[in-house]
Coordinates of C-alpha atoms and ligand atoms in Angstrom, one line a residue:
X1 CA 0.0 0.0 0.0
X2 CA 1.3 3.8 -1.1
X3 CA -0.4 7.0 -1.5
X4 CA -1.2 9.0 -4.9
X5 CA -2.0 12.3 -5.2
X6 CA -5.3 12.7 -6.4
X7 CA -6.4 16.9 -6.0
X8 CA -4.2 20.1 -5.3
X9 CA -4.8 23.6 -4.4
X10 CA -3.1 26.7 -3.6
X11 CA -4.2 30.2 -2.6
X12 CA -2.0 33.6 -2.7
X13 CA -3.2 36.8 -1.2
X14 CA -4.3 39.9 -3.2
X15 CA -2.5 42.3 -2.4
X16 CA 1.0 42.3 -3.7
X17 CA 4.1 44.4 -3.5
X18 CA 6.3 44.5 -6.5
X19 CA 10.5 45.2 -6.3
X20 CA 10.4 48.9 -6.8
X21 CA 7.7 48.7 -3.9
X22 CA 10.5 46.9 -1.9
X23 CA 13.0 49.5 -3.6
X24 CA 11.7 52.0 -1.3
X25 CA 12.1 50.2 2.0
X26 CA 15.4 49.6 1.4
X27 CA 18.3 50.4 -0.7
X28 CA 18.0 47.9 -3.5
X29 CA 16.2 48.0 -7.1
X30 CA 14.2 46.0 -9.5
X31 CA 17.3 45.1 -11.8
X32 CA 19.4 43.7 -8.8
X33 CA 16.6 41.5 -7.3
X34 CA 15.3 39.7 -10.6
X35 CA 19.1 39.1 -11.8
X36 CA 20.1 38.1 -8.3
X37 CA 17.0 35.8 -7.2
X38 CA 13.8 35.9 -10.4
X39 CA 11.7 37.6 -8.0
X40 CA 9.4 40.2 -9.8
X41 CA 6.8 40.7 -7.0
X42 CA 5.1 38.8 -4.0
X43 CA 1.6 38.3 -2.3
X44 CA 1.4 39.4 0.8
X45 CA -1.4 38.7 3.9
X46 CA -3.6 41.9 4.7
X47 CA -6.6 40.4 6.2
X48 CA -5.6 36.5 5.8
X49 CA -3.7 34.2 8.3
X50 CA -1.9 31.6 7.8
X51 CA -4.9 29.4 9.2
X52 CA -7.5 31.3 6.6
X53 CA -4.9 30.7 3.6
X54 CA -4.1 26.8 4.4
X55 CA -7.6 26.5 5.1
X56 CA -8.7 27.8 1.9
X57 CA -5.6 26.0 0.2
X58 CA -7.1 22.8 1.4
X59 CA -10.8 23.4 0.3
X60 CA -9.3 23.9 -3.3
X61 CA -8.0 20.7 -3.0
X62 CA -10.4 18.7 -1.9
X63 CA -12.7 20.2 -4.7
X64 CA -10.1 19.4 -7.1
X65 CA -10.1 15.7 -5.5
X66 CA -13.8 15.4 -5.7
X67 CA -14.0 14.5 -2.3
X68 CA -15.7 15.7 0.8
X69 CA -14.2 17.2 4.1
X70 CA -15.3 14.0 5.8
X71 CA -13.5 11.4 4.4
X72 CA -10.4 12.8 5.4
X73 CA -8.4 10.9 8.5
X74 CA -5.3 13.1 8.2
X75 CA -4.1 16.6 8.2
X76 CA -0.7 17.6 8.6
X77 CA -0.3 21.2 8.7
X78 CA 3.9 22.6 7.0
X79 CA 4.0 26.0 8.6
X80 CA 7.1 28.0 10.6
X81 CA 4.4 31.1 10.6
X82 CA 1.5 30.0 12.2
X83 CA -0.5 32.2 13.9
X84 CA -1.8 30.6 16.5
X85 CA 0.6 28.5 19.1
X86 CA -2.5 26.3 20.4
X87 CA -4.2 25.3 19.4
X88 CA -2.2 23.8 15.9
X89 CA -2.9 25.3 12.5
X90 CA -4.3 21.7 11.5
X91 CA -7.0 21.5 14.4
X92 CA -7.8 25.5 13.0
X93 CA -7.9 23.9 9.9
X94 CA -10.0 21.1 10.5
X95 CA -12.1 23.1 12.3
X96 CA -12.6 25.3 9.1
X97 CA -13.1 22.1 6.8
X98 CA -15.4 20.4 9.2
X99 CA -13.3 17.5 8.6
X100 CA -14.4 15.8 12.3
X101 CA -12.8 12.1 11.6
X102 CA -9.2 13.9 10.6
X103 CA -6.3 13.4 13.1
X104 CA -4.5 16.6 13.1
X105 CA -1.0 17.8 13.4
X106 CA 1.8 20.6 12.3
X107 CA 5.1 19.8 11.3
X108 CA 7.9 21.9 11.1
X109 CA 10.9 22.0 9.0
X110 CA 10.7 25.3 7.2
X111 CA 11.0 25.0 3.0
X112 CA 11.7 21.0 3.4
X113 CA 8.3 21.1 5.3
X114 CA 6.0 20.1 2.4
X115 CA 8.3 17.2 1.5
X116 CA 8.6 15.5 4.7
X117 CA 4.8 16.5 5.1
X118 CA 4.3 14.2 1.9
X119 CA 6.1 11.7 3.2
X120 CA 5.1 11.3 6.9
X121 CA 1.5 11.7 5.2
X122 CA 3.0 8.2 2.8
X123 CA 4.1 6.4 5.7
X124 CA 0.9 6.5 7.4
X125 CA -1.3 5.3 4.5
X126 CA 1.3 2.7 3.5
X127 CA 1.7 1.4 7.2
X128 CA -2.5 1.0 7.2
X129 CA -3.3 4.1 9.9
X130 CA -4.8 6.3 7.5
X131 CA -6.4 6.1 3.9
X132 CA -6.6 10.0 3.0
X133 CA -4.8 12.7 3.5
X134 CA -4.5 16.2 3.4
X135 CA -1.2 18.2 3.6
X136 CA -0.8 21.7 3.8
X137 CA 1.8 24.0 3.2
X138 CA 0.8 27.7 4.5
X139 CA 3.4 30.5 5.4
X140 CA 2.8 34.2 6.3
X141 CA 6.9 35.0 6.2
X142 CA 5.9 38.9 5.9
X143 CA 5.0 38.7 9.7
X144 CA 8.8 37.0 10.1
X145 CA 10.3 39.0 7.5
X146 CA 13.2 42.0 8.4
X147 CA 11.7 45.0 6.3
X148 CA 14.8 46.7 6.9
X149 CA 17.0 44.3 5.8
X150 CA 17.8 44.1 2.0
X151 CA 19.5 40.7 2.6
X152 CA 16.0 38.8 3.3
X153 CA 13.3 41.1 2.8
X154 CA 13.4 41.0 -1.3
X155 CA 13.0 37.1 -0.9
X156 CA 9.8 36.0 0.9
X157 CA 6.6 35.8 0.0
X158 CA 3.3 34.8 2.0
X159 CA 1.0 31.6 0.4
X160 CA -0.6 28.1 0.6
X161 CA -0.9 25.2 -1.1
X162 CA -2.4 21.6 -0.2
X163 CA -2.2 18.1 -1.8
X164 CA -4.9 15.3 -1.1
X165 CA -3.0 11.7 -0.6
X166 CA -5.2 8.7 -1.0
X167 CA -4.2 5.4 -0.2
X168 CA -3.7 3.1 -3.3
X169 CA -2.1 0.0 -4.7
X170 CA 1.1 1.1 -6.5
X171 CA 4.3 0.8 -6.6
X172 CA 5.9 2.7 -3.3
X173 CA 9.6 4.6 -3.4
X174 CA 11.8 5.3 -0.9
X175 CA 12.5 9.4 -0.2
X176 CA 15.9 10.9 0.8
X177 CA 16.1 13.1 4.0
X178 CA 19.0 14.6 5.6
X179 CA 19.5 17.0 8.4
X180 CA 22.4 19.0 9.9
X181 CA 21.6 21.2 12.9
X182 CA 25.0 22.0 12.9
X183 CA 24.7 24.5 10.5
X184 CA 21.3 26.1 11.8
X185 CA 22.3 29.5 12.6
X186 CA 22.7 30.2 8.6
X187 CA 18.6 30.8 9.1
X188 CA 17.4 31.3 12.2
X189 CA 14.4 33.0 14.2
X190 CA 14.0 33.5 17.9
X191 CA 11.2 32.9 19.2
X192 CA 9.3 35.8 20.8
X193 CA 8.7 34.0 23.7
X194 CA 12.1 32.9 24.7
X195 CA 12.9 35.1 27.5
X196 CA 9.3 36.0 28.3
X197 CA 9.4 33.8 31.9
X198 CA 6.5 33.2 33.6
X199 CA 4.9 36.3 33.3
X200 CA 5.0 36.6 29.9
X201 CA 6.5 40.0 30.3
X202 CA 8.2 40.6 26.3
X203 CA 9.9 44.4 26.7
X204 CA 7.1 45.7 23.5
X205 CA 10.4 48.0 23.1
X206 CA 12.4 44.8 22.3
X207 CA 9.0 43.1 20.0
X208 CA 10.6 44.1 16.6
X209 CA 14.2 43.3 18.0
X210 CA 15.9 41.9 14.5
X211 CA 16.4 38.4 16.1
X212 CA 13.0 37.5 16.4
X213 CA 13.1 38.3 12.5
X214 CA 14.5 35.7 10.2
X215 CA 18.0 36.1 10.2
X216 CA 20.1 35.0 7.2
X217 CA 23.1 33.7 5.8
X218 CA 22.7 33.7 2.3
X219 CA 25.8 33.6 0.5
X220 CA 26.3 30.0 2.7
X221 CA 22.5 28.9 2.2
X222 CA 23.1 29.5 -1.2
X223 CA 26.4 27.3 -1.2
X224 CA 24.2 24.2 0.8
X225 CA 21.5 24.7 -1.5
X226 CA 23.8 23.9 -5.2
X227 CA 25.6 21.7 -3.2
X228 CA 23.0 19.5 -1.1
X229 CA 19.9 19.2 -3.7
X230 CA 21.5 17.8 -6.6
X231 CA 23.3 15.4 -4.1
X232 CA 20.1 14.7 -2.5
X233 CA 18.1 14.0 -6.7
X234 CA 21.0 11.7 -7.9
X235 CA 20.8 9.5 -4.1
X236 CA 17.4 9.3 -4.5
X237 CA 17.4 8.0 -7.6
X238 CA 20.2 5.5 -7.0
X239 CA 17.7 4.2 -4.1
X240 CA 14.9 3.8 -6.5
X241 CA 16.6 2.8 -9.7
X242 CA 15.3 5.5 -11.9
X243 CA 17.0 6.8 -14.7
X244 CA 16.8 11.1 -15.0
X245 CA 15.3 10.3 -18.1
X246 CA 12.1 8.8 -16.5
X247 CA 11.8 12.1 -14.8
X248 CA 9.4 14.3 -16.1
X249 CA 9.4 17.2 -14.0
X250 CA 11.5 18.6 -10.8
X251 CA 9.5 20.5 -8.9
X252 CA 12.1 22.2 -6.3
X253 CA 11.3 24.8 -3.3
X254 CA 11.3 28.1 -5.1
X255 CA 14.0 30.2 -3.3
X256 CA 16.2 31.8 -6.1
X257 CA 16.0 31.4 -10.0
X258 CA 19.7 31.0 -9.8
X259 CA 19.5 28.0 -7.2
X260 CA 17.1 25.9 -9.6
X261 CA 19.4 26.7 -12.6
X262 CA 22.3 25.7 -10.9
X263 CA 20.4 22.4 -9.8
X264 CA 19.3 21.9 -13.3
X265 CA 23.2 22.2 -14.9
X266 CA 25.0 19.6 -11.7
X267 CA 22.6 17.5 -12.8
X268 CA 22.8 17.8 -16.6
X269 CA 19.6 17.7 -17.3
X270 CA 17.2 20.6 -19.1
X271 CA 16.3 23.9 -17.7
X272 CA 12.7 22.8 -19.0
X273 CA 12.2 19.9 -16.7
X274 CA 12.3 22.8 -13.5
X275 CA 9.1 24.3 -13.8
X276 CA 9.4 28.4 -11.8
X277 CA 6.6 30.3 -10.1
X278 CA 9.4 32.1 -7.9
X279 CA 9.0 35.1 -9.8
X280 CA 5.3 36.0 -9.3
X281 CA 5.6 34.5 -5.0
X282 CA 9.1 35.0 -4.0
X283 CA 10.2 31.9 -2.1
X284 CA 7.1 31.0 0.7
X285 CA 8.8 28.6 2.3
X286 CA 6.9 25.3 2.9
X287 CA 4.1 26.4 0.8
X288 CA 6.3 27.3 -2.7
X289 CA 6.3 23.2 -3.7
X290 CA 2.8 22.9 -3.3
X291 CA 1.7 26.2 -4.9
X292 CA 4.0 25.1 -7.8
X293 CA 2.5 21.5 -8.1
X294 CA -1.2 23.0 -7.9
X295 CA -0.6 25.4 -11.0
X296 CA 1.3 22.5 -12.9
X297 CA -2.0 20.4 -12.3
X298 CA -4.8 23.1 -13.2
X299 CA -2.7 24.0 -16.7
X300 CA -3.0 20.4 -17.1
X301 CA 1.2 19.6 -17.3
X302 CA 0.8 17.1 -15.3
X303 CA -0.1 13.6 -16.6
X304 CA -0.7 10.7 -14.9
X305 CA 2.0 7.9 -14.7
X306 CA 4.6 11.0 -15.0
X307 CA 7.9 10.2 -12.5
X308 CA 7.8 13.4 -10.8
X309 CA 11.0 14.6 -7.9
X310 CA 10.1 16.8 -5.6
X311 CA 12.8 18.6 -3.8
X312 CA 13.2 20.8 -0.7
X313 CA 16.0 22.4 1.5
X314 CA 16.3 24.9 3.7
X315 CA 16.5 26.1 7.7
X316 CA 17.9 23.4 10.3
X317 CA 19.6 23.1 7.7
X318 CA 17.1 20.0 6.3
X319 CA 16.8 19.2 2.8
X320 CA 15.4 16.2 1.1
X321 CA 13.7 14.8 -2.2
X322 CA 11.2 12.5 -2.8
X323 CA 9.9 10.9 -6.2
X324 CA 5.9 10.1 -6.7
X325 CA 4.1 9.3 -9.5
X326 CA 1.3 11.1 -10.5
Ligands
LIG1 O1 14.4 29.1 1.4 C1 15.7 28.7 1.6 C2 16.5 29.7 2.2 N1 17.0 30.8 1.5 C3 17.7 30.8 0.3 O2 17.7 29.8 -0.4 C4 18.4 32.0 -0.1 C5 19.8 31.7 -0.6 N2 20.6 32.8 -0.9 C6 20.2 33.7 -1.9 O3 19.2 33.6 -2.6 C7 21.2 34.8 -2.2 O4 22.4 34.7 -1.4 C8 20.6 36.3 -1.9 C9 19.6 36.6 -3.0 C10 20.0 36.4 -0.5 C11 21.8 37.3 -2.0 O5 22.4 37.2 -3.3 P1 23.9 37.1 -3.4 O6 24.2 37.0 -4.9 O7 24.4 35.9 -2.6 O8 24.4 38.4 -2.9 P2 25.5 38.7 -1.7 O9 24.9 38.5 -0.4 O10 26.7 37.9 -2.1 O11 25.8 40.2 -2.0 C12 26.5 40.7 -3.2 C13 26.5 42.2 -3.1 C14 27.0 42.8 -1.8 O12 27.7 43.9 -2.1 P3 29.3 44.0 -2.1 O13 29.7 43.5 -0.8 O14 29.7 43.0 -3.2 O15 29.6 45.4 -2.4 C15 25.7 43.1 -1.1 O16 25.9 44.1 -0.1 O17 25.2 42.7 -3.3 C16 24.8 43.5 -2.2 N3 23.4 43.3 -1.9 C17 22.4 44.0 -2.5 N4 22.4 45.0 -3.4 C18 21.3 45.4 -3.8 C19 22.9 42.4 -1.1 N5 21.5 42.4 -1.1 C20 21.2 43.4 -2.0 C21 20.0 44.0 -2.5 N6 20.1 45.0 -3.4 N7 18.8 43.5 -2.0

């Protein structure tokens, strides 16, 4: 027993801010962010949450699955932006959905979210516990993001995007997933509650303090990103004994045009296989896979029986790939 996907869906915000909108927070310019990273512009939460947008994200999905709210048993929630602590996004979720027989849960792993969503979602429906799922990748990074800080704040992007998983007889493969806390101060967040004690008494002088905004490397995640994902493709398909020509598509976390073309070139195969969104959402962390996959599916790229990789890497450092067929 495995798990096919059988319905996606995605939802962006409205409102959007566009480089020369970020060109007048900080010193920067529409020429140096699309040659440096693709991004053109990015939807950003006014009114929605990151409950309302992985909420809505799912709905889409289950319409595109055909299937009711109901016959769900799973949902496992990607986020590193939730906005509520307790209780989970997935319960808030649920909740939303009315999805009462669904066990619910969040996960997080920041842009490798969605992939090890999808496959902790996999190893519950092959093991039996579970026959459908729904995973969720929802981030409102504007609330995390350093406005004053040209190094990060051209990047992100706010977003969902969901995948149903149904439990099926086909043939199952085996992902790769590697972590290396090690390195985890390259991207890093502090929690605003970290020093808050019993009283919960944050200084509100100290609230926007930069290290409770994302904080990052980039010049090394960039490095770990060439390095690791290809690394991460050519184990997994060594594991599965697949061929790159069997793969159809590569649908990587969208975090910098330049990352997925360097991926593309270590692993010598076309720029055409590594479809790009990054351009009109910036990189949204554990929702940019399933945003990507959802569009794919509604143009219609997607056929069935198509080997499809997808790929993720990011704070922890975690990356990973996995490889489903569609
Ligand atoms: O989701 C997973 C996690 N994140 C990532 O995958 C992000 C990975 N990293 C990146 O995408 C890239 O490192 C960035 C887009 C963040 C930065 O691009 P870069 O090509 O690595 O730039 P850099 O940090 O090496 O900076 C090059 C120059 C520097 O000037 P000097 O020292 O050469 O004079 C920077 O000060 O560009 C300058 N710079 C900028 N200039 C205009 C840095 N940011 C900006 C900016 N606008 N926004």
């Amino acid at each position: 027993m495995t798990g096919k996907i059988c319905g996606t869906g995605s939802f962006a915000p409205s409102f959007t801010m566009d480089n020369h909108d970020i060109a007048k927070l900080v010193e920067t310019s529409d020429e140096w962010i699309q040659e440096r990273t693709g991004v053109v512009r990015r939807h950003i939460i006014r009114e929605e949450t990151t409950v309302s947008m992985a909420a809505e994200a799912g709905k889409r999905a289950l319409d595109n699955a055909g299937m009711s709210a109901k016959e769900i048993d799973l949902i496992l929630v990607s986020t590193i932006s939730s906005n509520v602590v307790l209780p989970c996004a997935a319960c808030e979720v649920q909740k939303e959905l009315g999805a009462v027989h669904a066990t619910c849960f969040d996960l997080s792993a920041a842009c490798t979210g969605f992939v090890l969503a999808y496959n902790t979602a996999m190893a519950y429906l092959a093991s039996g516990v579970y026959q459908n799922a729904l995973i969720i990748g929802s981030e409102s990074l504007s609330n995390l993001t350093n406005w004053e800080d040209r190094g990060t704040c051209i990047l992100f992007g706010d977003g969902a995007g969901a995948a149903v998983v149904r439990a099926c007889d086909q043939k199952a493969y085996i992902p790769v997933t590697h972590s290396d806390g090690a390195r985890g101060a390259a991207l890093s967040c502090t929690s605003r509650y970290d020093k808050s004690g019993l009283a919960g008494n944050v200084d509100p002088q100290e609230w926007m303090e930069d290290r409770y905004l994302m904080q990052m490397d980039g010049r090394a995640v960039f490095k770990f990103a060439v390095k690791s994902v290809p690394q991460a493709v050519e184990e997994l398909l060594e594991k599965n004994q697949v061929e790159k020509e069997e793969i159809a598509w590569y649908i990587l976390h969208q975090a910098n045009r330049r990352i997925v073309e360097s991926v593309a070139k270590r692993l010598g195969e076309s720029i055409e296989k590594f479809p790009m969104n990054l351009q009109e959402y910036g990189n949204t962390s554990s929702a940019s896979i399933p945003i990507l996959l959802d569009e794919m599916n509604r143009k219609g790229l997607l056929k069935r029986g198509q080997k499809i990789v997808l790929a993720g890497f990011g704070a922890g450092l975690t990356w990973g790939a996995s490889l489903l067929e569609w």
